[in-house]
CSV table of C-alpha atoms in Angstrom, one decimal:
chain,number,residue,atom,x,y,z
A,878,MET,CA,6.0,-34.5,-2.0
A,879,ARG,CA,2.4,-33.8,-2.7
A,880,PRO,CA,0.9,-30.5,-4.3
A,881,ALA,CA,-1.0,-29.5,-1.0
A,882,ALA,CA,2.2,-30.3,0.8
A,883,LEU,CA,4.1,-28.2,-1.7
A,884,LEU,CA,1.3,-25.4,-1.2
A,885,LEU,CA,1.7,-25.6,2.4
A,886,LEU,CA,5.5,-25.2,2.9
A,887,GLY,CA,5.0,-22.2,0.0
A,888,LEU,CA,2.6,-20.6,2.1
A,889,ALA,CA,5.1,-20.8,5.2
A,890,LEU,CA,8.0,-19.4,3.4
A,891,LEU,CA,5.8,-16.5,2.8
A,892,ALA,CA,4.4,-15.7,6.6
A,893,PRO,CA,5.0,-12.4,7.9
A,894,SER,CA,6.2,-11.2,11.2
A,895,LEU,CA,3.2,-9.9,13.3
A,896,ALA,CA,3.1,-8.3,16.8
A,897,SER,CA,0.4,-9.3,19.2
A,898,ALA,CA,-0.2,-8.3,23.1
A,899,ARG,CA,1.4,-11.2,25.3
A,900,HIS,CA,-1.6,-10.5,27.7
A,901,THR,CA,-4.2,-11.8,25.5
A,902,TYR,CA,-8.0,-13.5,25.6
A,903,ALA,CA,-9.5,-16.0,23.7
A,904,SER,CA,-13.2,-16.9,23.7
A,905,VAL,CA,-14.3,-20.4,22.8
A,906,GLU,CA,-17.6,-21.6,22.1
A,907,HIS,CA,-19.4,-24.8,21.4
A,908,ASP,CA,-15.8,-25.8,20.0
A,909,ASP,CA,-15.2,-29.6,19.5
A,910,ARG,CA,-11.7,-29.0,18.4
A,911,GLU,CA,-9.4,-31.7,20.6
A,912,ILE,CA,-6.3,-29.3,20.3
A,913,ILE,CA,-6.3,-25.7,20.4
A,914,LEU,CA,-3.4,-23.6,20.3
A,915,VAL,CA,-4.0,-20.9,23.1
A,916,ALA,CA,-0.5,-19.3,22.8
A,917,GLN,CA,1.9,-19.0,20.1
A,918,PRO,CA,5.5,-20.1,21.0
A,919,PHE,CA,7.3,-18.0,23.7
A,920,GLY,CA,10.6,-17.8,24.8
A,921,PHE,CA,10.7,-17.8,28.2
A,922,GLY,CA,14.0,-16.7,30.7
A,923,GLU,CA,14.9,-17.9,33.6
A,924,ASP,CA,12.2,-16.2,35.8
A,925,GLY,CA,9.5,-16.9,32.8
A,926,ARG,CA,5.7,-17.1,34.2
A,927,MET,CA,2.4,-17.4,33.1
A,928,ASN,CA,-0.8,-16.7,34.2
A,929,ILE,CA,-4.1,-18.4,33.1
A,930,THR,CA,-7.6,-17.3,34.2
A,931,VAL,CA,-10.9,-19.7,33.0
A,932,THR,CA,-14.4,-18.3,33.4
A,933,ASN,CA,-17.9,-19.2,31.8
A,934,TYR,CA,-16.8,-23.1,31.8
A,935,LYS,CA,-19.3,-25.1,30.1
A,936,LEU,CA,-19.2,-28.9,28.7
A,937,ASP,CA,-21.8,-30.2,26.2
A,938,LYS,CA,-22.3,-33.8,25.7
A,939,PRO,CA,-25.1,-35.5,23.6
A,940,GLY,CA,-27.6,-37.5,25.4
A,941,LYS,CA,-27.5,-37.7,29.4
A,942,THR,CA,-24.0,-38.7,29.7
A,943,LYS,CA,-22.2,-36.5,32.0
A,944,GLY,CA,-19.0,-34.9,30.7
A,945,ASN,CA,-15.7,-35.8,32.8
A,946,PRO,CA,-13.9,-32.3,33.2
A,947,HIS,CA,-10.6,-34.4,33.9
A,948,LYS,CA,-10.4,-34.9,30.4
A,949,LEU,CA,-10.2,-31.4,29.6
A,950,GLY,CA,-7.4,-28.8,30.6
A,951,PHE,CA,-4.5,-26.8,29.5
A,952,PHE,CA,-0.4,-28.2,28.9
A,953,ILE,CA,2.6,-26.6,27.7
A,954,THR,CA,4.8,-28.4,24.7
A,955,THR,CA,7.8,-27.1,23.3
A,956,PRO,CA,7.8,-26.3,19.4
A,957,ALA,CA,9.6,-29.2,18.6
A,958,ALA,CA,7.5,-31.5,20.5
A,959,GLU,CA,4.4,-30.5,18.7
A,960,ALA,CA,4.8,-32.7,15.6
A,961,HIS,CA,4.3,-35.6,17.9
A,962,LEU,CA,0.4,-34.4,19.1
A,963,GLU,CA,-1.2,-35.3,15.8
A,964,LEU,CA,0.1,-38.6,16.3
A,965,ASP,CA,-0.6,-39.0,19.6
A,966,LEU,CA,-4.1,-37.8,19.0
A,967,ALA,CA,-4.8,-40.6,16.3
A,968,GLU,CA,-4.0,-43.2,18.2
A,969,ARG,CA,-6.2,-42.0,21.2
A,970,ARG,CA,-3.4,-40.6,23.5
A,971,CYS,CA,-4.5,-37.6,25.6
A,972,PRO,CA,-1.7,-35.0,25.9
A,973,LEU,CA,-3.1,-34.5,29.7
A,974,ASP,CA,-2.8,-38.2,30.8
A,975,ALA,CA,0.2,-38.8,32.3
A,976,SER,CA,0.4,-42.2,31.1
A,977,ALA,CA,0.5,-41.4,27.4
A,978,ASP,CA,3.3,-39.0,28.0
A,979,ARG,CA,6.0,-41.3,27.1
A,980,ASP,CA,8.9,-38.8,26.7
A,981,ASN,CA,7.9,-36.1,29.2
A,982,LEU,CA,6.8,-34.3,26.2
A,983,TYR,CA,3.5,-32.4,27.7
A,984,LEU,CA,3.4,-30.7,30.7
A,985,THR,CA,-0.4,-30.3,32.2
A,986,LEU,CA,-1.0,-27.4,34.1
A,987,PHE,CA,-4.1,-28.1,35.1
A,988,THR,CA,-7.7,-29.9,34.0
A,989,PHE,CA,-11.4,-28.3,34.3
A,990,ASP,CA,-12.1,-30.5,37.4
A,991,ALA,CA,-10.3,-27.9,39.2
A,992,LEU,CA,-12.9,-25.4,38.1
A,993,ASP,CA,-15.1,-23.7,40.9
A,994,ILE,CA,-18.4,-25.6,40.6
A,995,THR,CA,-20.1,-22.7,41.7
A,996,TYR,CA,-18.9,-20.0,40.0
A,997,HIS,CA,-16.8,-22.1,36.9
A,998,ASN,CA,-13.7,-20.5,37.1
A,999,VAL,CA,-10.1,-20.8,38.1
A,1000,THR,CA,-7.0,-18.9,38.1
A,1001,ARG,CA,-3.7,-20.1,38.3
A,1002,GLU,CA,-0.2,-18.4,38.1
A,1003,PHE,CA,2.9,-20.9,37.5
A,1004,ARG,CA,6.4,-20.1,37.5
A,1005,LEU,CA,8.5,-22.5,35.3
A,1006,ALA,CA,11.4,-22.6,37.2
A,1007,GLU,CA,9.0,-24.5,40.2
A,1008,LEU,CA,7.2,-27.0,37.2
A,1009,LEU,CA,10.4,-28.2,35.3
A,1010,GLN,CA,13.4,-29.2,36.3
A,1011,ASP,CA,16.6,-27.7,36.2
A,1012,PHE,CA,14.7,-25.0,34.0
A,1013,GLY,CA,17.2,-22.1,32.7
A,1014,GLY,CA,14.6,-20.7,30.0
A,1015,GLY,CA,13.2,-22.2,26.5
A,1016,GLU,CA,10.5,-21.7,24.2
A,1017,LEU,CA,7.3,-23.2,25.2
A,1018,SER,CA,3.6,-23.2,23.4
A,1019,LEU,CA,0.4,-23.4,25.4
A,1020,PHE,CA,-2.3,-25.9,24.6
A,1021,PHE,CA,-6.0,-26.9,25.4
A,1022,ALA,CA,-7.0,-30.0,25.2
A,1023,ASN,CA,-10.7,-31.7,24.8
A,1024,CYS,CA,-10.3,-35.7,25.1
A,1025,GLU,CA,-13.6,-36.2,26.1
A,1026,GLN,CA,-15.1,-37.6,23.0
A,1027,ASN,CA,-18.4,-36.2,21.1
A,1028,SER,CA,-18.1,-33.3,23.6
A,1029,THR,CA,-18.1,-29.2,23.1
A,1030,VAL,CA,-16.5,-26.9,25.2
A,1031,THR,CA,-17.3,-23.2,26.0
A,1032,PHE,CA,-15.0,-21.2,28.2
A,1033,ASP,CA,-13.3,-17.5,28.4
A,1034,VAL,CA,-10.0,-17.6,28.9
A,1035,GLU,CA,-7.1,-15.1,29.7
A,1036,VAL,CA,-3.4,-15.7,29.5
A,1037,ALA,CA,-0.5,-13.3,30.5
A,1038,LEU,CA,2.9,-14.8,29.2
A,1039,TYR,CA,6.1,-12.6,30.6
A,1040,ASN,CA,9.6,-12.8,31.9
A,1041,VAL,CA,10.6,-11.3,35.6
A,1042,ARG,CA,13.1,-9.1,35.0
A,1043,GLY,CA,14.7,-7.1,37.9
A,1044,ASP,CA,11.7,-5.5,39.5
A,1045,ARG,CA,9.4,-5.4,36.9
A,1046,MET,CA,7.2,-8.1,34.5
A,1047,ASP,CA,8.5,-7.9,30.6
A,1048,TYR,CA,5.7,-9.0,28.3
A,1049,LEU,CA,8.3,-9.5,25.5
A,1050,PRO,CA,9.4,-13.2,24.6
A,1051,VAL,CA,13.6,-13.6,25.1
A,1052,GLY,CA,14.5,-13.1,21.5
A,1053,GLU,CA,11.8,-10.4,21.2
A,1054,ASP,CA,13.1,-7.8,23.6
A,1055,MET,CA,15.9,-6.0,21.3
A,1056,LEU,CA,12.3,-5.6,18.7
A,1057,PRO,CA,12.1,-1.8,19.7
A,1058,ILE,CA,15.7,-1.0,19.5
A,1059,ILE,CA,16.0,-2.5,16.0
A,1060,TYR,CA,12.7,-0.6,14.5
A,1061,PHE,CA,13.2,2.3,16.3
A,1062,THR,CA,17.1,2.6,14.7
A,1063,MET,CA,15.4,1.4,11.3
A,1064,PHE,CA,13.1,4.8,11.7
A,1065,ILE,CA,16.2,6.9,12.0
A,1066,LEU,CA,17.7,5.2,8.8
A,1067,PHE,CA,14.3,5.2,6.9
A,1068,SER,CA,13.9,9.3,7.8
A,1069,ALA,CA,17.7,9.6,6.7
A,1070,LEU,CA,16.7,8.1,3.5
A,1071,GLY,CA,13.9,9.7,3.1
A,1072,VAL,CA,15.1,13.1,3.4
A,1073,LEU,CA,18.5,12.2,1.0
A,1074,TRP,CA,15.9,11.1,-1.6
A,1075,THR,CA,13.6,14.4,-1.0
A,1076,MET,CA,16.7,16.6,-1.4
A,1077,ALA,CA,17.7,14.5,-4.5
A,1078,VAL,CA,14.4,14.9,-5.9
A,1079,ILE,CA,14.3,18.5,-5.5
A,1080,LYS,CA,17.5,19.0,-6.9
A,1081,GLY,CA,16.6,16.7,-10.0
A,1082,GLY,CA,14.5,19.9,-10.8
A,1083,PRO,CA,12.6,19.0,-14.6
A,1084,ASP,CA,14.5,15.6,-14.5
A,1085,SER,CA,12.0,14.7,-11.5
A,1086,HIS,CA,9.1,12.9,-12.5
A,1087,LYS,CA,5.8,11.9,-10.5
A,1088,ILE,CA,7.1,8.4,-9.8
A,1089,HIS,CA,9.9,10.1,-8.0
A,1090,TYR,CA,7.6,12.3,-5.6
A,1091,LEU,CA,5.4,9.0,-5.1
A,1092,MET,CA,8.6,7.1,-4.1
A,1093,ILE,CA,9.1,9.8,-1.3
A,1094,VAL,CA,5.9,9.0,-0.1
A,1095,LEU,CA,6.3,5.4,-0.2
A,1096,VAL,CA,9.7,6.0,2.1
A,1097,ALA,CA,7.8,8.0,4.7
A,1098,PHE,CA,5.5,5.4,5.2
A,1099,LYS,CA,7.7,3.0,5.7
A,1100,SER,CA,9.6,5.1,8.5
A,1101,LEU,CA,6.3,5.5,9.9
A,1102,THR,CA,5.3,2.1,10.1
A,1103,VAL,CA,8.6,0.8,11.8
A,1104,LEU,CA,8.2,4.0,14.1
A,1105,SER,CA,4.9,2.3,14.8
A,1106,GLN,CA,6.2,-1.2,15.3
A,1107,ALA,CA,9.0,0.1,17.7
A,1108,PHE,CA,6.7,1.9,19.9
A,1109,MET,CA,3.9,-1.2,19.9
A,1110,TYR,CA,6.8,-3.3,21.1
A,1111,HIS,CA,8.3,-1.4,23.5
A,1112,THR,CA,3.9,-1.1,25.0
A,1113,ILE,CA,3.5,-4.6,24.8
A,1114,SER,CA,6.7,-5.1,27.1
A,1115,ILE,CA,5.5,-2.8,29.4
A,1116,TYR,CA,2.0,-3.4,29.8
A,1117,GLY,CA,1.5,-6.7,27.7
A,1118,ASP,CA,-0.8,-5.0,25.2
A,1119,ALA,CA,0.0,-2.5,22.2
A,1120,GLU,CA,-2.1,-0.1,23.8
A,1121,GLY,CA,-3.4,1.6,20.6
A,1122,TRP,CA,0.1,1.5,18.9
A,1123,ASN,CA,-1.4,-1.6,16.5
A,1124,VAL,CA,-3.8,0.8,15.2
A,1125,ALA,CA,-1.1,3.3,14.2
A,1126,PHE,CA,0.2,0.1,12.7
A,1127,TYR,CA,-2.5,-1.2,11.0
A,1128,VAL,CA,-3.1,2.4,8.9
A,1129,PHE,CA,0.7,2.6,8.0
A,1130,THR,CA,1.2,-1.0,7.0
A,1131,ALA,CA,-1.6,-0.2,4.9
A,1132,CYS,CA,-0.9,2.4,2.8
A,1133,ARG,CA,3.4,1.2,3.0
A,1134,SER,CA,2.4,-2.2,1.5
A,1135,LEU,CA,-0.1,-0.9,-1.2
A,1136,LEU,CA,2.3,2.2,-2.3
A,1137,PHE,CA,5.4,-0.4,-2.5
A,1138,PHE,CA,3.6,-2.7,-4.6
A,1139,VAL,CA,2.2,0.0,-6.9
A,1140,VAL,CA,5.7,1.8,-6.8
A,1141,ILE,CA,6.8,-1.5,-8.2
A,1142,ILE,CA,4.9,-2.0,-11.0
A,1143,LEU,CA,5.1,1.9,-12.3
A,1144,LEU,CA,8.9,1.6,-12.1
A,1145,ALA,CA,8.5,-1.7,-14.0
A,1146,THR,CA,6.3,-0.3,-16.8
A,1147,GLY,CA,8.5,2.9,-17.0
A,1148,TRP,CA,5.5,5.0,-16.1
A,1149,SER,CA,6.2,8.8,-15.6
A,1150,TYR,CA,10.3,7.7,-16.3
A,1151,MET,CA,9.9,6.6,-19.6
A,1152,LYS,CA,6.3,7.2,-20.5
A,1153,PRO,CA,3.5,9.6,-19.8
A,1154,PHE,CA,0.7,6.5,-19.7
A,1155,ILE,CA,-0.3,3.0,-18.3
A,1156,SER,CA,-1.4,0.7,-20.3
A,1157,PRO,CA,-4.7,-0.8,-20.1
A,1158,LYS,CA,-2.8,-4.6,-19.2
A,1159,GLU,CA,-0.9,-2.4,-16.6
A,1160,LYS,CA,-3.9,-1.0,-15.2
A,1161,LYS,CA,-5.7,-3.9,-15.1
A,1162,LEU,CA,-2.8,-5.5,-12.7
A,1163,LEU,CA,-3.2,-2.5,-10.9
A,1164,MET,CA,-6.7,-3.0,-10.5
A,1165,VAL,CA,-6.1,-6.6,-8.8
A,1166,VAL,CA,-3.5,-6.0,-6.7
A,1167,ILE,CA,-5.1,-2.9,-4.8
A,1168,PRO,CA,-8.1,-5.2,-3.5
A,1169,LEU,CA,-5.5,-7.8,-2.9
A,1170,GLN,CA,-3.7,-5.7,-0.4
A,1171,ALA,CA,-6.8,-4.6,1.0
A,1172,ILE,CA,-7.7,-8.3,1.9
A,1173,ALA,CA,-3.9,-8.2,3.2
A,1174,ASN,CA,-4.6,-5.7,5.4
A,1175,VAL,CA,-8.2,-7.1,6.9
A,1176,ALA,CA,-5.8,-10.4,7.5
A,1177,ILE,CA,-3.3,-8.4,9.5
A,1178,VAL,CA,-5.8,-6.6,11.7
A,1179,TYR,CA,-7.8,-10.2,12.3
A,1180,LEU,CA,-4.4,-12.0,13.0
A,1181,ASP,CA,-3.3,-9.4,15.1
A,1182,GLU,CA,-6.6,-8.9,17.2
A,1183,PHE,CA,-7.3,-12.5,17.9
A,1184,THR,CA,-5.5,-15.7,18.9
A,1185,PRO,CA,-4.9,-18.8,17.3
A,1186,ALA,CA,-7.6,-20.5,19.4
A,1187,ALA,CA,-10.0,-18.7,17.3
A,1188,GLU,CA,-11.2,-20.8,14.7
A,1189,SER,CA,-10.7,-18.9,11.7
A,1190,TRP,CA,-7.6,-17.4,12.8
A,1191,PHE,CA,-5.4,-20.0,10.8
A,1192,THR,CA,-7.6,-19.7,7.7
A,1193,TRP,CA,-6.8,-16.1,7.8
A,1194,GLN,CA,-3.1,-16.5,8.1
A,1195,ASP,CA,-3.4,-18.9,4.7
A,1196,ILE,CA,-5.5,-16.0,3.0
A,1197,LEU,CA,-2.4,-13.7,4.3
A,1198,HIS,CA,0.0,-15.8,2.9
A,1199,LEU,CA,-1.4,-17.0,-0.1
A,1200,VAL,CA,-1.9,-13.0,-0.8
A,1201,ASP,CA,1.4,-12.6,-0.9
A,1202,ILE,CA,2.4,-15.1,-3.2
A,1203,VAL,CA,0.2,-13.6,-5.5
A,1204,CYS,CA,1.4,-9.8,-4.9
A,1205,CYS,CA,4.8,-11.1,-5.2
A,1206,CYS,CA,4.8,-12.8,-8.6
A,1207,LEU,CA,2.3,-10.0,-10.0
A,1208,VAL,CA,5.0,-7.4,-9.5
A,1209,LEU,CA,7.3,-9.5,-11.8
A,1210,PHE,CA,5.2,-9.4,-14.7
A,1211,PRO,CA,5.4,-5.7,-15.3
A,1212,ILE,CA,9.2,-6.2,-15.8
A,1213,VAL,CA,9.0,-9.1,-17.9
A,1214,TRP,CA,6.8,-6.8,-20.1
A,1215,SER,CA,9.4,-4.0,-20.5
A,1216,ILE,CA,11.7,-5.9,-21.2
A,1217,LYS,CA,10.2,-7.9,-24.0
A,1218,GLN,CA,8.6,-4.2,-25.1
A,1219,LEU,CA,12.1,-2.9,-25.5
A,1220,ARG,CA,13.3,-6.0,-27.4
A,1221,ASP,CA,10.6,-6.1,-29.5
A,1222,ALA,CA,10.9,-2.5,-30.3
A,1223,SER,CA,14.7,-2.5,-31.0
A,1224,GLU,CA,13.8,-4.9,-33.9
A,1225,THR,CA,11.5,-2.5,-35.3
A,1226,ASP,CA,12.3,1.2,-34.8
A,1227,GLY,CA,16.0,0.8,-36.1
A,1228,LYS,CA,17.5,2.7,-32.6
A,1229,VAL,CA,19.2,-0.7,-31.5
A,1230,VAL,CA,21.6,0.8,-29.0
A,1231,ARG,CA,19.3,3.5,-27.9
A,1232,THR,CA,16.3,1.1,-27.1
A,1233,LEU,CA,18.6,-2.2,-25.5
A,1234,VAL,CA,20.4,0.2,-23.3
A,1235,LYS,CA,17.6,0.6,-20.9
A,1236,LEU,CA,17.3,-3.1,-20.9
A,1237,THR,CA,20.3,-3.1,-19.0
A,1238,LEU,CA,18.5,-0.8,-16.2
A,1239,PHE,CA,15.5,-3.4,-16.1
A,1240,ARG,CA,17.2,-6.7,-16.4
A,1241,GLN,CA,19.1,-5.2,-13.2
A,1242,PHE,CA,16.0,-4.4,-11.5
A,1243,TYR,CA,14.4,-7.6,-12.2
A,1244,ILE,CA,17.2,-9.2,-10.3
A,1245,MET,CA,16.8,-7.2,-7.2
A,1246,VAL,CA,13.0,-7.8,-7.1
A,1247,VAL,CA,13.6,-11.2,-7.4
A,1248,CYS,CA,16.5,-11.3,-5.0
A,1249,TYR,CA,14.6,-9.3,-2.2
A,1250,ILE,CA,11.5,-11.3,-2.3
A,1251,TYR,CA,13.6,-14.8,-2.3
A,1252,PHE,CA,15.4,-13.0,1.0
A,1253,THR,CA,12.7,-11.7,3.0
A,1254,ARG,CA,10.2,-14.2,2.3
A,1255,ILE,CA,12.8,-17.5,2.1
A,1256,ILE,CA,15.7,-16.6,3.8
A,1257,VAL,CA,14.4,-14.7,6.8
A,1258,TYR,CA,12.3,-17.6,7.2
A,1259,LEU,CA,14.8,-19.9,7.5
A,1260,LEU,CA,16.3,-17.6,9.8
A,1261,GLN,CA,13.5,-17.6,12.2
A,1262,SER,CA,12.9,-21.1,11.9
A,1263,THR,CA,16.7,-22.0,12.5
A,1264,LEU,CA,17.9,-19.4,14.9
A,1265,PRO,CA,18.0,-20.2,18.8
A,1266,TYR,CA,14.6,-18.6,19.9
A,1267,GLN,CA,16.9,-16.0,21.8
A,1268,TYR,CA,18.1,-15.2,18.7
A,1269,ILE,CA,15.2,-14.5,16.6
A,1270,TRP,CA,15.6,-11.1,16.4
A,1271,LEU,CA,18.2,-11.2,14.1
A,1272,ALA,CA,15.4,-12.5,11.2
A,1273,ALA,CA,13.6,-9.0,12.0
A,1274,ALA,CA,16.8,-7.1,11.3
A,1275,ALA,CA,18.1,-8.8,8.3
A,1276,SER,CA,14.2,-8.7,7.0
A,1277,GLU,CA,14.6,-4.8,7.8
A,1278,LEU,CA,18.1,-4.1,6.5
A,1279,ALA,CA,17.4,-6.1,2.8
A,1280,THR,CA,14.4,-3.6,2.3
A,1281,LEU,CA,17.0,-0.8,3.4
A,1282,ALA,CA,19.0,-1.8,0.8
A,1283,PHE,CA,16.2,-2.8,-2.0
A,1284,TYR,CA,15.2,1.1,-1.1
A,1285,ILE,CA,18.4,2.8,-1.8
A,1286,ALA,CA,19.6,0.2,-5.1
A,1287,SER,CA,16.0,1.4,-6.6
A,1288,GLY,CA,16.4,4.9,-5.6
A,1289,ILE,CA,19.8,4.6,-7.2
A,1290,SER,CA,18.7,3.0,-10.3
A,1291,PHE,CA,16.2,5.3,-10.7
A,1292,ARG,CA,17.4,8.7,-9.8
A,1293,PRO,CA,16.4,11.6,-11.2
A,1294,MET,CA,19.4,12.5,-14.0
A,1295,PRO,CA,19.6,14.3,-17.2
A,1296,ALA,CA,18.4,12.2,-20.4
A,1297,GLY,CA,21.6,9.8,-21.3
A,1298,ALA,CA,23.8,10.6,-18.0
A,1299,ASN,CA,22.3,7.6,-15.9
A,1300,PRO,CA,25.3,5.2,-15.7
A,1301,TYR,CA,22.8,2.3,-15.5
A,1302,PHE,CA,21.7,3.0,-18.9
A,1303,GLN,CA,24.9,2.0,-20.3
A,1304,LEU,CA,25.8,-1.1,-22.1
A,1305,THR,CA,28.8,-3.4,-21.1
A,1306,GLU,CA,31.8,-3.8,-23.5
A,1307,GLU,CA,30.6,-7.4,-24.9
A,1308,GLU,CA,27.0,-6.0,-25.5
A,1309,ALA,CA,28.1,-2.6,-27.4
A,1310,ILE,CA,30.3,-4.7,-29.8
A,1311,GLU,CA,27.3,-6.9,-30.2
A,1312,LEU,CA,25.0,-4.3,-30.7
A,1313,THR,CA,27.2,-2.4,-33.2
A,1314,LYS,CA,27.4,-5.4,-35.4
A,1315,ALA,CA,23.6,-5.6,-35.3
A,1316,GLU,CA,23.6,-2.2,-36.6
A,1317,GLU,CA,26.3,-2.6,-39.1
A,1318,ASP,CA,24.4,-5.5,-40.9
A,1319,PRO,CA,21.8,-5.2,-43.4
């Protein structure tokens, strides 16, 4: 596999889950792309529908040649069939051309010759059960195709994707309709965890350090993040738009993500728990992580506020994935540094057992961090990719439960306790024998 392909695979594995309005607007200006993804895959039920409104259409072609609007339009396809698009374009087969659709991979909704000549606008509403034979639900993507060579197109499009459930329209796709309940449940669990941790810190008294109070703030922001997600998805379900809850999500996510990496780095360096200072090397690491998190949060806002139809949307998606990769790698370095420093100290200060017992904690913490990153970035991605669209909510639930488990395990490992009483500082019997021999040897 080529290095570029490996990089793209790595980026995909670290893709975060973002909420976006299902009633979306996009503006395309002088765009020469042959294929534009207008709306990401959406899970439709038996009564799934879509509404498309196109305005301000303009086709530009060099010279005096008049463009053919019949070669421009919208079509839908399944995510599995998207792989054929690149091949068909390379072979000069237009997805809008029925003769090019050999295997019924694409369904043309309408072409631009349907636009009103006077006002250059068109509105179409589609009921998928009427378009597709024996349609019982499925996941579909909406694309725009420009098969007119050497041309650019300008237009504004408004898209509404929804399912009719009973007497109301539900703008959440099948598979995501469980997310409001999941995130609200996680809010209750994280809030309970925050209360228990706060009580433990208060009870710890002089054995509670600054890092413990910082962890309280982290859990609080995590609780507010999942709460804002719950209300955001609930509002999208009713109105098709986040109605301001996305702003709260941006703020709490920014604070939570920044605090998360900072707390992990500080725990890994033993700050406030084993030493009251931060070394210059650790300060430089923090100065790298903080700007990276700022960039990641800008990317989240951009991806959430714009549709894939925007030319720079995929660029910001790659930036977000790359930042996530870098931050996840950086947090492992301080743990390795701490382990190395403790091993070096055991060989020089003569306190072999007292120093090396701390390695048990940091070795376990290292394993915990690696497992957490592996599960939430790779396993969750595999779940999102392999689960049927009806059960995609299981990936979000697994990610949140893994985060809760990681928070609990980290809290237990670094909870306020009198010196020498922490069970995670104790050695196994085999390690104790080896260390005893090391002390006895001259």
